[in-house]
XYZ file of C-alpha atoms in Angstrom:
756
model
C -3.040 -9.826 -13.194
C -0.868 -6.839 -14.354
C -3.459 -4.323 -13.221
C -3.455 -6.163 -9.778
C 0.354 -6.084 -9.581
C 0.163 -2.299 -10.551
C -2.259 -1.562 -7.679
C -0.268 -3.601 -5.362
C 2.902 -1.750 -6.193
C 1.149 1.717 -5.924
C -0.246 0.559 -2.499
C 3.334 -0.253 -1.327
C 4.800 2.960 -2.631
C 2.199 5.067 -1.162
C 3.072 3.551 2.319
C 6.905 3.657 1.760
C 7.752 7.001 0.029
C 8.678 9.607 0.584
C 8.619 8.840 4.280
C 7.600 5.368 5.648
C 4.200 5.390 7.259
C 1.314 7.859 7.156
C 1.371 9.858 10.312
C 4.125 12.071 12.094
C 4.551 14.347 15.409
C 4.612 17.902 14.703
C 5.536 20.384 17.237
C 2.916 22.775 18.381
C 5.060 25.397 20.106
C 8.101 27.671 18.974
C 11.479 25.961 19.094
C 13.763 28.216 17.025
C 15.707 29.897 19.939
C 17.640 28.838 23.038
C 14.901 30.346 25.210
C 12.186 28.439 23.347
C 14.090 25.235 24.081
C 14.736 26.132 27.716
C 11.087 26.538 28.073
C 10.204 23.429 26.157
C 12.679 21.172 28.279
C 14.894 21.881 30.946
C 14.703 23.934 33.018
C 11.157 25.436 32.059
C 9.437 22.071 31.815
C 9.869 21.619 35.589
C 7.043 24.226 36.199
C 4.076 22.268 34.468
C 5.444 19.118 36.017
C 5.066 20.530 39.489
C 1.598 21.915 38.866
C 0.556 18.413 37.475
C 2.096 16.761 40.699
C -0.189 19.042 42.816
C -3.212 18.387 40.744
C -3.218 15.473 38.232
C -6.072 17.132 36.382
C -3.569 19.916 35.259
C -2.260 17.364 32.811
C -4.981 18.542 30.497
C -3.927 22.039 30.969
C -0.342 21.652 30.157
C 0.084 18.711 27.775
C -1.624 17.158 24.606
C -3.290 14.400 26.652
C -6.835 15.944 26.027
C -6.613 15.654 22.297
C -4.615 12.421 22.112
C -6.150 8.989 21.507
C -4.371 5.666 21.410
C -5.509 3.284 18.529
C -4.557 -0.118 20.031
C -4.633 -3.612 18.504
C -2.779 -6.999 18.816
C -3.378 -7.803 15.145
C -5.778 -10.679 15.628
C -8.688 -9.603 13.337
C -7.394 -7.273 10.871
C -9.602 -5.848 8.026
C -10.729 -9.177 6.816
C -6.992 -10.421 6.774
C -7.463 -12.045 10.170
C -4.685 -12.911 12.526
C -1.759 -11.336 10.979
C 0.086 -10.257 13.998
C 0.778 -6.681 15.761
C 3.321 -5.359 13.271
C 1.420 -6.415 10.137
C -1.605 -4.491 11.741
C 0.340 -1.128 12.130
C -0.465 0.189 8.695
C -4.230 -0.121 9.479
C -3.712 1.532 13.011
C -1.763 4.490 11.240
C -4.677 4.682 8.708
C -7.211 4.989 11.685
C -5.075 7.734 13.149
C -5.090 9.578 9.924
C -8.916 9.412 9.892
C -9.153 10.757 13.490
C -6.928 13.684 12.301
C -8.627 14.586 9.094
C -12.317 14.183 10.199
C -12.124 15.628 13.820
C -8.674 17.138 14.529
C -7.743 14.343 16.938
C -3.919 13.286 17.385
C -3.189 9.652 17.402
C -0.416 7.416 18.693
C -0.934 3.911 17.345
C 0.064 1.037 19.776
C 0.487 -2.537 18.600
C 0.713 -4.951 21.408
C 2.396 -8.380 21.245
C 0.018 -10.669 23.164
C -3.246 -12.801 22.818
C -3.598 -13.003 26.359
C -6.584 -11.230 27.601
C -5.153 -10.174 30.971
C -1.779 -9.178 29.589
C -3.457 -6.965 26.996
C -5.727 -5.256 29.530
C -2.675 -4.750 31.832
C -0.611 -3.258 29.230
C -3.299 -0.646 28.214
C -3.909 0.185 31.823
C -0.303 0.939 32.339
C 0.155 3.294 29.222
C -3.323 4.878 29.655
C -2.065 7.942 31.609
C -0.511 9.186 28.279
C -3.742 9.438 26.633
C -7.362 11.152 26.610
C -8.995 8.195 25.051
C -8.490 4.545 23.939
C -9.740 3.228 20.551
C -9.511 -0.433 20.431
C -9.196 -1.896 16.970
C -8.997 -5.213 15.232
C -9.196 -7.555 18.268
C -10.972 -10.902 17.737
C -14.058 -11.798 19.434
C -14.895 -12.917 21.997
C -11.625 -11.630 23.660
C -12.559 -8.138 22.231
C -15.711 -7.922 24.472
C -13.843 -8.812 27.663
C -11.116 -6.419 26.941
C -13.384 -3.433 26.367
C -15.687 -4.295 29.225
C -12.860 -4.407 31.609
C -11.053 -1.343 30.370
C -14.402 0.740 30.347
C -14.784 -0.411 33.985
C -11.155 0.031 35.285
C -10.127 3.186 33.473
C -11.185 6.833 33.690
C -10.967 7.866 30.195
C -13.191 7.080 27.134
C -12.625 3.585 25.709
C -14.379 2.221 22.665
C -13.959 -0.824 20.436
C -14.984 0.841 17.093
C -15.438 -2.446 15.242
C -18.138 -3.329 17.569
C -19.841 0.011 18.295
C -19.159 2.009 15.022
C -21.336 0.028 12.759
C -23.941 -0.403 15.417
C -24.153 3.514 15.953
C -24.342 4.160 12.300
C -26.827 1.652 11.383
C -29.071 2.335 14.192
C -29.239 5.892 12.859
C -30.311 4.393 9.492
C -32.887 2.035 11.063
C -34.627 4.850 12.838
C -34.983 6.716 9.699
C -35.925 3.411 7.735
C -38.681 2.694 10.361
C -39.987 6.004 9.867
C -40.246 5.616 6.174
C -41.724 2.139 6.490
C -44.184 3.173 8.959
C -43.236 0.449 11.451
C -42.892 0.352 15.133
C -39.736 -1.485 16.212
C -41.400 -3.612 19.025
C -43.572 -5.099 16.182
C -40.699 -6.256 14.077
C -39.216 -9.440 13.051
C -35.369 -9.115 12.286
C -32.901 -11.805 10.755
C -29.298 -11.348 11.422
C -26.558 -13.057 9.063
C -23.383 -12.917 11.165
C -22.877 -13.514 14.843
C -19.509 -11.664 15.203
C -18.734 -8.591 17.270
C -20.452 -6.011 15.061
C -23.500 -8.202 14.528
C -23.906 -8.544 18.258
C -23.285 -4.928 18.986
C -25.832 -3.924 16.272
C -28.528 -6.347 17.640
C -27.754 -4.880 21.101
C -28.202 -1.346 19.910
C -31.335 -2.197 17.909
C -32.808 -3.838 21.215
C -32.213 -0.429 22.976
C -34.222 1.165 20.058
C -37.153 -1.012 20.983
C -36.893 -4.262 19.043
C -37.594 -7.494 21.116
C -35.006 -10.177 21.410
C -37.489 -12.858 20.971
C -38.225 -11.419 17.482
C -34.345 -11.690 16.468
C -33.079 -14.649 14.656
C -29.401 -14.726 14.383
C -27.299 -16.909 12.075
C -23.427 -17.893 12.083
C -21.792 -19.819 9.332
C -23.387 -23.081 10.707
C -26.857 -21.876 10.868
C -29.312 -20.310 13.274
C -28.191 -19.847 16.917
C -30.216 -22.391 18.869
C -30.240 -22.601 22.754
C -28.978 -26.266 22.615
C -25.708 -25.146 21.008
C -22.913 -25.388 23.651
C -20.274 -23.622 21.360
C -22.124 -20.275 21.622
C -20.301 -17.342 23.537
C -22.298 -15.735 26.606
C -23.175 -12.753 24.274
C -24.201 -15.136 21.293
C -26.405 -17.092 23.864
C -28.551 -13.859 24.322
C -29.910 -14.277 20.826
C -30.172 -17.995 20.815
C -33.554 -19.455 19.990
C -35.509 -22.523 21.056
C -37.103 -22.815 17.546
C -36.190 -25.547 15.633
C -33.196 -25.259 13.228
C -34.237 -23.417 9.956
C -32.524 -21.991 6.806
C -31.869 -18.443 6.110
C -34.625 -18.392 3.351
C -37.149 -19.732 5.640
C -36.220 -17.388 8.414
C -36.619 -14.457 6.064
C -40.427 -15.241 5.218
C -42.428 -12.171 6.560
C -39.259 -10.782 8.219
C -39.114 -6.688 8.435
C -35.341 -6.358 8.700
C -32.418 -8.294 7.194
C -29.047 -7.265 8.932
C -26.073 -8.763 6.983
C -22.616 -8.632 8.520
C -21.328 -11.856 7.096
C -20.282 -12.736 3.371
C -21.330 -11.564 -0.114
C -24.316 -12.734 -2.383
C -25.768 -15.200 0.277
C -29.507 -13.502 -0.020
C -31.361 -14.219 -3.319
C -34.183 -12.247 -4.865
C -36.449 -15.068 -3.818
C -35.455 -14.504 -0.163
C -36.092 -10.783 -0.550
C -39.589 -11.375 -2.113
C -40.386 -13.344 0.803
C -39.863 -10.467 3.158
C -42.621 -8.292 4.614
C -43.794 -4.994 3.017
C -41.401 -2.165 2.889
C -38.440 -4.594 4.009
C -35.351 -2.969 5.411
C -32.081 -4.505 4.174
C -28.820 -3.590 5.664
C -26.399 -5.702 3.516
C -23.070 -4.665 5.021
C -20.526 -7.380 3.983
C -17.474 -5.857 2.216
C -16.561 -5.632 -0.574
C -19.728 -7.578 -1.662
C -22.839 -7.173 0.049
C -25.214 -10.130 0.955
C -27.284 -9.094 -1.905
C -26.154 -6.568 -4.762
C -27.797 -3.203 -4.365
C -28.938 -2.838 -7.816
C -30.507 -6.416 -7.858
C -32.197 -5.739 -4.730
C -33.839 -2.311 -6.006
C -34.716 -4.301 -9.255
C -36.369 -7.042 -7.282
C -38.494 -4.863 -4.936
C -39.306 -1.196 -5.325
C -40.446 -0.841 -1.813
C -37.138 -2.074 -0.289
C -35.163 0.424 2.112
C -31.476 -0.536 1.727
C -28.121 0.262 3.052
C -24.654 -1.361 2.444
C -21.150 -0.524 3.350
C -20.122 0.524 -0.132
C -19.561 4.217 -1.146
C -20.787 3.690 -4.818
C -24.422 3.031 -3.625
C -26.904 5.198 -1.401
C -26.964 4.788 2.139
C -23.391 3.976 2.984
C -22.959 2.540 6.523
C -19.521 4.084 7.089
C -17.829 4.183 10.524
C -16.146 7.440 9.774
C -19.712 9.007 10.426
C -19.240 7.950 14.162
C -15.894 7.389 15.797
C -14.012 10.667 15.102
C -17.027 12.775 16.348
C -17.874 10.442 19.105
C -14.345 10.831 20.636
C -14.155 14.474 19.824
C -17.294 15.187 22.013
C -16.062 12.785 24.815
C -12.516 14.381 24.762
C -13.876 18.072 24.915
C -15.930 17.366 28.003
C -13.233 15.107 29.461
C -15.560 12.312 29.815
C -14.534 9.399 32.029
C -16.128 6.850 29.588
C -18.239 6.539 26.439
C -21.564 5.204 27.760
C -24.760 4.026 26.286
C -26.502 7.571 26.520
C -23.420 8.997 24.600
C -23.749 6.281 21.825
C -27.589 6.924 21.667
C -27.010 10.662 21.366
C -24.805 10.017 18.307
C -27.424 7.765 16.813
C -30.228 10.275 17.264
C -27.935 13.284 15.961
C -27.196 11.319 12.879
C -30.639 10.220 12.368
C -31.832 13.979 12.645
C -29.152 15.417 10.410
C -30.343 13.199 7.467
C -33.678 14.934 7.584
C -32.364 18.425 7.465
C -31.555 20.442 4.310
C -28.532 19.033 2.629
C -25.799 21.423 1.930
C -24.906 22.129 -1.740
C -21.357 20.737 -1.191
C -22.911 17.255 -0.450
C -25.267 17.545 -3.361
C -22.446 18.145 -5.577
C -20.542 15.272 -4.305
C -23.368 12.859 -5.159
C -24.142 14.598 -8.499
C -27.624 15.121 -7.273
C -29.736 18.024 -7.881
C -31.112 18.024 -4.430
C -30.858 15.230 -2.007
C -33.629 15.016 0.544
C -34.653 12.506 3.044
C -36.069 9.358 1.664
C -35.332 5.626 0.772
C -32.117 6.755 -0.864
C -30.955 9.052 1.860
C -31.482 7.882 5.269
C -28.069 8.472 6.715
C -25.864 11.649 6.163
C -22.908 11.588 3.738
C -19.471 11.384 5.069
C -18.856 14.538 3.111
C -21.387 16.499 5.224
C -19.398 19.373 6.806
C -22.019 19.620 9.583
C -21.203 16.321 11.069
C -18.711 17.643 13.567
C -20.927 20.409 14.778
C -23.900 18.172 15.156
C -22.494 14.784 16.558
C -19.692 15.981 18.818
C -22.054 18.386 20.719
C -24.620 15.679 21.142
C -22.132 13.421 22.472
C -20.684 15.848 24.777
C -24.108 16.940 26.026
C -25.000 13.336 26.768
C -21.853 12.922 28.564
C -22.729 15.884 30.840
C -26.281 14.863 31.276
C -25.166 11.231 32.240
C -22.714 12.543 34.824
C -19.365 11.373 33.192
C -18.232 14.687 32.117
C -15.367 16.255 34.109
C -15.054 19.610 32.096
C -18.818 20.616 31.104
C -19.018 23.079 28.145
C -20.752 26.308 29.246
C -20.828 28.314 25.947
C -22.161 26.086 23.064
C -21.871 28.689 20.502
C -18.158 29.100 21.147
C -17.621 25.442 21.067
C -19.289 25.041 17.816
C -16.797 27.738 16.374
C -13.811 25.807 18.172
C -15.073 22.614 16.246
C -15.193 24.444 12.930
C -11.765 25.846 13.397
C -10.397 22.403 14.053
C -11.688 21.317 10.716
C -10.222 23.963 8.562
C -7.941 21.633 6.660
C -10.615 20.470 4.308
C -8.948 17.506 2.352
C -12.447 16.198 2.049
C -12.777 18.679 -1.060
C -10.342 16.424 -2.935
C -12.379 13.341 -2.150
C -15.360 15.106 -3.097
C -14.018 16.132 -6.542
C -12.970 12.627 -7.500
C -16.289 11.064 -6.183
C -18.320 13.614 -8.182
C -16.340 12.944 -11.302
C -17.076 9.129 -10.647
C -20.695 9.792 -10.928
C -20.492 10.569 -14.638
C -17.140 9.721 -16.103
C -16.167 11.335 -19.435
C -13.722 10.571 -22.235
C -10.452 12.706 -21.444
C -7.766 13.521 -24.051
C -4.289 13.197 -22.418
C -2.352 15.067 -24.775
C 1.167 14.135 -23.674
C 0.558 10.349 -22.841
C 4.012 9.244 -24.002
C 5.246 11.065 -20.846
C 5.646 8.537 -18.046
C 4.068 10.626 -15.308
C 1.113 11.656 -17.523
C 0.527 8.128 -18.447
C 0.586 7.262 -14.701
C -2.010 9.963 -14.083
C -4.225 8.538 -16.933
C -3.877 5.010 -15.312
C -5.016 6.360 -12.106
C -7.900 8.107 -13.739
C -8.852 4.916 -15.635
C -8.475 2.601 -12.546
C -10.466 4.916 -10.220
C -13.300 5.286 -12.439
C -12.802 9.150 -12.846
C -12.752 8.932 -16.673
C -12.001 7.130 -19.803
C -8.462 8.356 -20.929
C -7.666 8.842 -24.569
C -3.771 8.743 -24.938
C -2.068 11.015 -27.534
C 1.405 10.402 -28.326
C 4.004 8.050 -30.095
C 2.113 4.843 -29.923
C 5.199 2.476 -29.341
C 6.318 4.564 -26.474
C 2.974 4.634 -24.922
C 2.715 0.858 -25.383
C 6.154 0.267 -23.777
C 5.333 2.482 -20.850
C 2.002 0.822 -20.415
C 3.540 -2.477 -20.118
C 6.151 -0.949 -17.676
C 3.333 0.320 -15.540
C 1.095 -2.825 -15.629
C -1.476 -0.691 -17.381
C -2.996 -3.407 -19.417
C -6.566 -1.993 -19.934
C -7.668 -1.432 -23.372
C -7.627 2.366 -23.833
C -7.730 4.433 -27.292
C -4.163 5.398 -28.161
C -3.840 8.053 -31.041
C -0.489 9.300 -32.914
C -1.681 12.451 -34.510
C 1.564 12.512 -36.917
C 1.061 8.848 -38.429
C -0.525 8.242 -41.889
C -3.384 6.339 -40.421
C -4.592 9.511 -38.862
C -4.653 11.481 -42.165
C -8.232 11.448 -42.643
C -8.914 12.677 -39.227
C -6.218 15.295 -39.512
C -7.838 16.668 -42.730
C -11.360 16.741 -41.197
C -10.048 18.581 -38.161
C -8.035 20.886 -40.484
C -11.009 21.866 -42.640
C -13.087 22.769 -39.630
C -10.503 24.880 -38.187
C -9.669 26.624 -41.421
C -13.484 27.466 -41.957
C -13.602 29.108 -38.476
C -10.233 30.952 -38.845
C -9.832 31.563 -42.730
C -10.593 35.368 -42.222
C -8.117 35.468 -39.298
C -4.919 34.637 -41.089
C -4.949 30.895 -41.176
C -4.716 29.087 -44.463
C -5.912 25.387 -45.079
C -2.233 24.562 -45.402
C -1.353 26.144 -42.150
C -4.367 24.459 -40.555
C -3.272 20.892 -42.162
C 0.255 21.471 -40.743
C -1.125 22.409 -37.251
C -3.276 19.310 -36.776
C -0.013 17.300 -36.606
C 0.650 19.064 -33.235
C -0.942 17.077 -30.475
C -2.413 20.136 -28.725
C -4.145 21.491 -31.900
C -5.337 17.845 -32.625
C -6.576 17.164 -28.992
C -8.428 20.485 -29.043
C -10.185 19.650 -32.189
C -11.167 16.161 -30.706
C -13.033 18.197 -28.143
C -14.588 20.558 -30.468
C -15.711 17.754 -32.834
C -17.317 15.838 -29.872
C -14.846 12.948 -30.270
C -13.730 13.585 -26.689
C -15.476 15.259 -23.852
C -12.272 16.943 -22.225
C -8.796 17.813 -22.571
C -5.746 17.945 -20.237
C -2.346 19.142 -21.425
C 0.661 21.147 -20.293
C 2.838 18.909 -18.533
C 6.057 19.125 -20.667
C 5.627 22.522 -22.181
C 5.464 26.137 -20.784
C 1.993 27.506 -20.076
C 1.938 30.303 -22.672
C 2.961 27.735 -25.519
C 0.089 25.592 -24.528
C -2.614 28.033 -23.819
C -2.044 29.670 -27.365
C -3.497 26.738 -29.453
C -6.341 26.373 -26.947
C -7.443 29.929 -27.271
C -7.058 29.790 -30.980
C -9.199 26.700 -31.367
C -11.817 26.678 -28.345
C -14.315 29.477 -28.122
C -15.092 31.400 -24.959
C -18.106 30.379 -22.891
C -21.513 31.969 -23.886
C -21.536 35.498 -22.196
C -17.560 35.411 -21.229
C -15.573 38.218 -22.651
C -12.277 37.148 -21.140
C -10.726 33.916 -20.197
C -8.892 33.427 -16.684
C -7.864 30.714 -14.135
C -8.121 29.955 -10.630
C -6.123 27.657 -8.195
C -7.915 25.768 -5.545
C -5.594 25.609 -2.709
C -6.294 23.019 0.034
C -5.137 25.056 3.244
C -5.186 24.919 6.848
C -8.142 26.984 6.913
C -10.099 25.208 4.193
C -10.337 25.568 0.367
C -9.024 28.839 -0.954
C -9.469 30.052 -4.562
C -6.779 32.223 -6.029
C -7.161 34.198 -9.357
C -5.918 34.828 -11.925
C -2.874 32.725 -11.578
C -2.068 32.109 -15.182
C -3.326 34.294 -17.982
C -4.154 37.966 -17.612
C -0.873 39.779 -17.088
C -2.226 43.166 -16.027
C -5.882 43.066 -15.901
C -7.998 46.212 -15.803
C -10.589 47.033 -13.286
C -13.346 45.620 -15.612
C -11.220 42.427 -16.251
C -10.872 42.007 -12.354
C -14.555 42.391 -11.876
C -15.115 39.667 -14.414
C -12.433 37.422 -12.820
C -13.993 37.934 -9.771
C -17.613 36.930 -10.844
C -16.251 33.892 -12.682
C -14.300 32.642 -9.554
C -17.299 33.196 -7.476
C -19.333 30.848 -9.829
C -16.648 28.170 -9.697
C -16.606 28.297 -5.917
C -20.354 27.821 -5.939
C -19.951 24.808 -8.423
C -18.023 23.122 -5.573
C -20.817 23.936 -2.974
C -18.591 26.796 -1.316
C -20.283 30.247 -0.614
C -17.563 32.597 -1.918
C -16.449 35.299 0.457
C -14.040 37.331 -1.527
C -11.199 39.654 -0.828
C -9.662 41.913 -3.717
C -6.092 42.096 -2.339
C -3.582 44.877 -2.843
C -0.645 46.517 -1.135
C -3.130 49.093 0.385
C -6.298 49.204 2.359
C -9.395 50.933 1.448
C -7.939 54.045 -0.280
C -4.540 54.268 1.614
C -2.789 54.446 -1.772
C -3.667 56.563 -4.965
C -1.547 54.385 -7.266
C -2.968 53.171 -10.352
C -2.624 49.439 -9.135
C -4.465 50.088 -5.986
C -7.155 52.293 -7.764
C -8.088 49.764 -10.302
C -8.827 47.212 -7.560
C -10.919 49.927 -5.735
C -12.886 50.581 -9.006
C -13.458 46.832 -9.630
C -14.831 46.489 -6.180
C -17.183 49.613 -6.438
C -18.485 48.259 -9.699
C -19.303 44.924 -7.978
C -20.925 46.621 -4.964
C -23.124 48.628 -7.267
C -24.166 45.886 -9.597
C -23.873 42.628 -7.500
C -24.835 43.949 -3.998
C -25.533 40.325 -2.772
C -21.784 39.317 -3.284
C -19.871 39.049 -0.198
C -16.862 40.948 -1.597
C -14.567 43.851 -0.506
C -11.086 45.581 -1.098
C -8.780 46.876 -1.860
C -7.216 45.188 1.130
C -4.019 43.833 2.227
C -3.653 39.953 2.401
C -3.075 39.925 6.129
C -6.167 41.862 6.938
C -8.096 39.772 4.541
C -7.167 36.448 6.230
C -7.500 37.722 9.822
C -11.331 38.217 10.582
C -10.602 39.715 14.005
C -7.874 42.156 12.857
C -10.113 43.289 10.003
C -13.143 43.722 12.227
C -11.088 45.733 14.677
C -9.531 47.992 12.029
C -12.136 48.221 9.467
C -15.649 47.253 10.867
C -17.343 48.816 7.947
C -16.122 46.159 5.473
C -18.367 43.443 4.124
C -15.706 41.089 5.039
C -15.488 41.888 8.816
C -15.869 38.967 11.025
C -16.102 36.708 8.156
C -13.629 33.843 6.914
C -12.329 34.732 3.447
C -12.040 31.762 0.985
C -11.333 33.712 -2.252
C -8.379 36.074 -3.152
C -8.591 37.948 -6.483
C -5.065 39.427 -7.029
C -4.377 42.669 -8.903
C -2.024 41.178 -11.550
C -0.770 37.807 -12.916
C 2.699 37.910 -11.079
C 1.336 38.290 -7.619
C -1.174 35.581 -7.959
C 1.296 33.201 -9.656
C 3.838 33.902 -7.085
C 1.698 33.402 -4.203
C 0.074 30.084 -5.122
C 3.599 28.664 -5.811
C 5.098 29.727 -2.745
C 2.125 28.263 -0.792
C 2.486 25.118 -2.626
C 6.056 24.656 -1.979
C 6.667 26.226 1.290
C 3.660 24.920 3.110
C 3.323 21.751 0.913
C -0.276 22.840 0.283
C -2.203 20.857 -2.238
C -3.036 22.875 -5.336
C -5.773 22.104 -7.806
C -5.352 24.086 -10.956
C -4.978 26.374 -12.774
C -8.747 25.706 -13.411
C -9.669 27.539 -16.686
C -12.521 29.955 -16.477
C -14.662 31.310 -19.286
C -13.869 28.567 -21.912
C -16.662 26.984 -24.006
C -15.153 23.576 -23.749
C -13.870 21.613 -20.732
C -9.981 22.276 -21.413
C -7.572 22.532 -18.428
C -3.767 23.002 -18.456
C -1.313 21.510 -16.084
C 1.569 23.707 -14.843
C 5.033 22.618 -16.178
C 6.111 19.438 -14.468
C 2.815 18.799 -12.392
C 2.930 15.961 -10.127
C 0.804 12.836 -10.892
C -1.410 13.651 -8.149
C -2.051 17.237 -9.607
C -2.618 15.803 -12.928
C -5.280 13.431 -11.507
C -7.146 16.023 -9.722
C -7.074 18.237 -12.869
C -8.497 15.391 -14.789
C -11.384 15.196 -12.225
C -11.850 18.847 -12.471
C -12.095 18.503 -16.488
C -14.833 15.559 -16.095
C -16.790 17.788 -13.674
C -16.486 20.637 -16.008
C -17.752 18.378 -18.808
C -20.693 17.202 -16.698
C -21.662 20.700 -16.041
C -21.283 21.852 -19.783
C -23.308 18.931 -20.979
């Protein structure tokens, strides 16, 4: 109960603080001077108004309409919560707006309408439609949702889609195409049983029919049983799937069935039902949070089953985020007048084809896989796949052009692809990927300052999210009191290194430490005293295999924390120095900055080693490093020692690692501006490329830069990530936020996974 209350409180705080809600409007033009304001508003604004009055299509040229979607609901069918009203639906609509933005760069206004009358709803949407480039209908109950969407598609000249219906249909259709190929089956020969007769189930069935399934081979069930033609309570759309066969149970219908489509409720399908299906059965059990049959139970029951669910913790997740952001992106970019069936089918086929292509390392890493390949456990792409926007959106745009609904055809597809990539520079997906990768194989993490409230909060999140298993170090009575305050009632290990009960373990650790350092000025007495200090004790837990990873540093300065770590933990095999890198989640994507915490004034040799270690770290996250060795000078423009050592490091790397994409010394603005660099220094290895890694000439420049970025631009920072350590040990910056500590704990788990 306490855990449930804790999660409830966390969810409420997330939506309430520091600013209520999840989205905001941000100006896209300068507004600092009176001249700027006179252009933004009166009198300058009159000029674009007059141009739009002459030709209404100019609204796309002079306003944000072309990249603005309305997410509209009346709150009558919200996320399994039912009819909770328009105001109560607003957090969901804001959430949908957030997904549009982070996955496709689309801006959103959420609109909640106070009416259940179909005509009133339609008229309201029509009245506000001039504001928007597209309309996403959301969480409207059936059958009204069908009529609302049909009418708006007919009566408006902008794209309209009810994602609750079509999103699941599009994604699962892509999965079905690939499942049929693996099962060696043809759609026209198949028998399908559908559990659920709501809007999503009907939309799925309609699309499967377009793929070749025959209506007469589909048996659809609602909560009262199979849909039959003598049932007068069925909607017009449900009547299409009504049968004249006698009433039957779900288990009778599933005998020799090829496909089971579940959009109903959890655990209604038994192993016996699954065993009764045809060879190579296709099971799409998409009830949430519990599928119609548990994934592991289904796989254990039949090895030949091809299965998809709505859950992220199993293969083949049917996730609407694979579809709607990119479908609207493509539709908006050609100024489509509607989202028609050819555009939906183009998305289906693009998704199906993408699952057969070579999987980027970034996706393999997210799933903890050596190499994901097309097969029974990979029939639809991952939401982490960075290619989705450049595959699905162009396919939809081209289908709009081919079907005659595009008003602004794309002429240069290569340029368009680059524009799509530029839109998606803010790669917050990396943070989700890190957490999900950690969850694949969670490890034991020592939190060395667990009697600090924020550290304990981070440990709670790590535990509840399945990232790792916390071991809490600190004063036990304080930790227990804080756990109670937080509602953190899970049983986790708590250790106070200073109490008598830990004397045996302290002595064991002290002896091990003394043996390794007795010829380096450490006495046994010194070692015994040091083991009362939590960072020494925690490091020895990792050394002795009693924990897999360590995170510390929240309450003390970095130098005071790193000293015991470097004394107790050996360097990684082959490493001659230790360094750190910070992964910054910037508007241009993840950026690695090194060395941000340890080497004060590295030599040319040190800089080369730091560059190599940082490059390997970037690769571990599925990112191909493109490295700039930055300085205050460009390619020999200064002969100072600081510039020369950077130049020498680059020369060494060019000679010994010619395959690396690295260059310098170079000023930061040239490094980050590919066009400017190409124009001024076309000979550089970095010319025309998007740099994602910066190696700084000294500690002060790296540390100042990452902290400025973090505070001035509110950029998420993950790090400092330790490089060159033999064990998974990572140190927070003094006063790190709970979120930063959770991210570092996930990094520590990933590090432990790799080192194992």
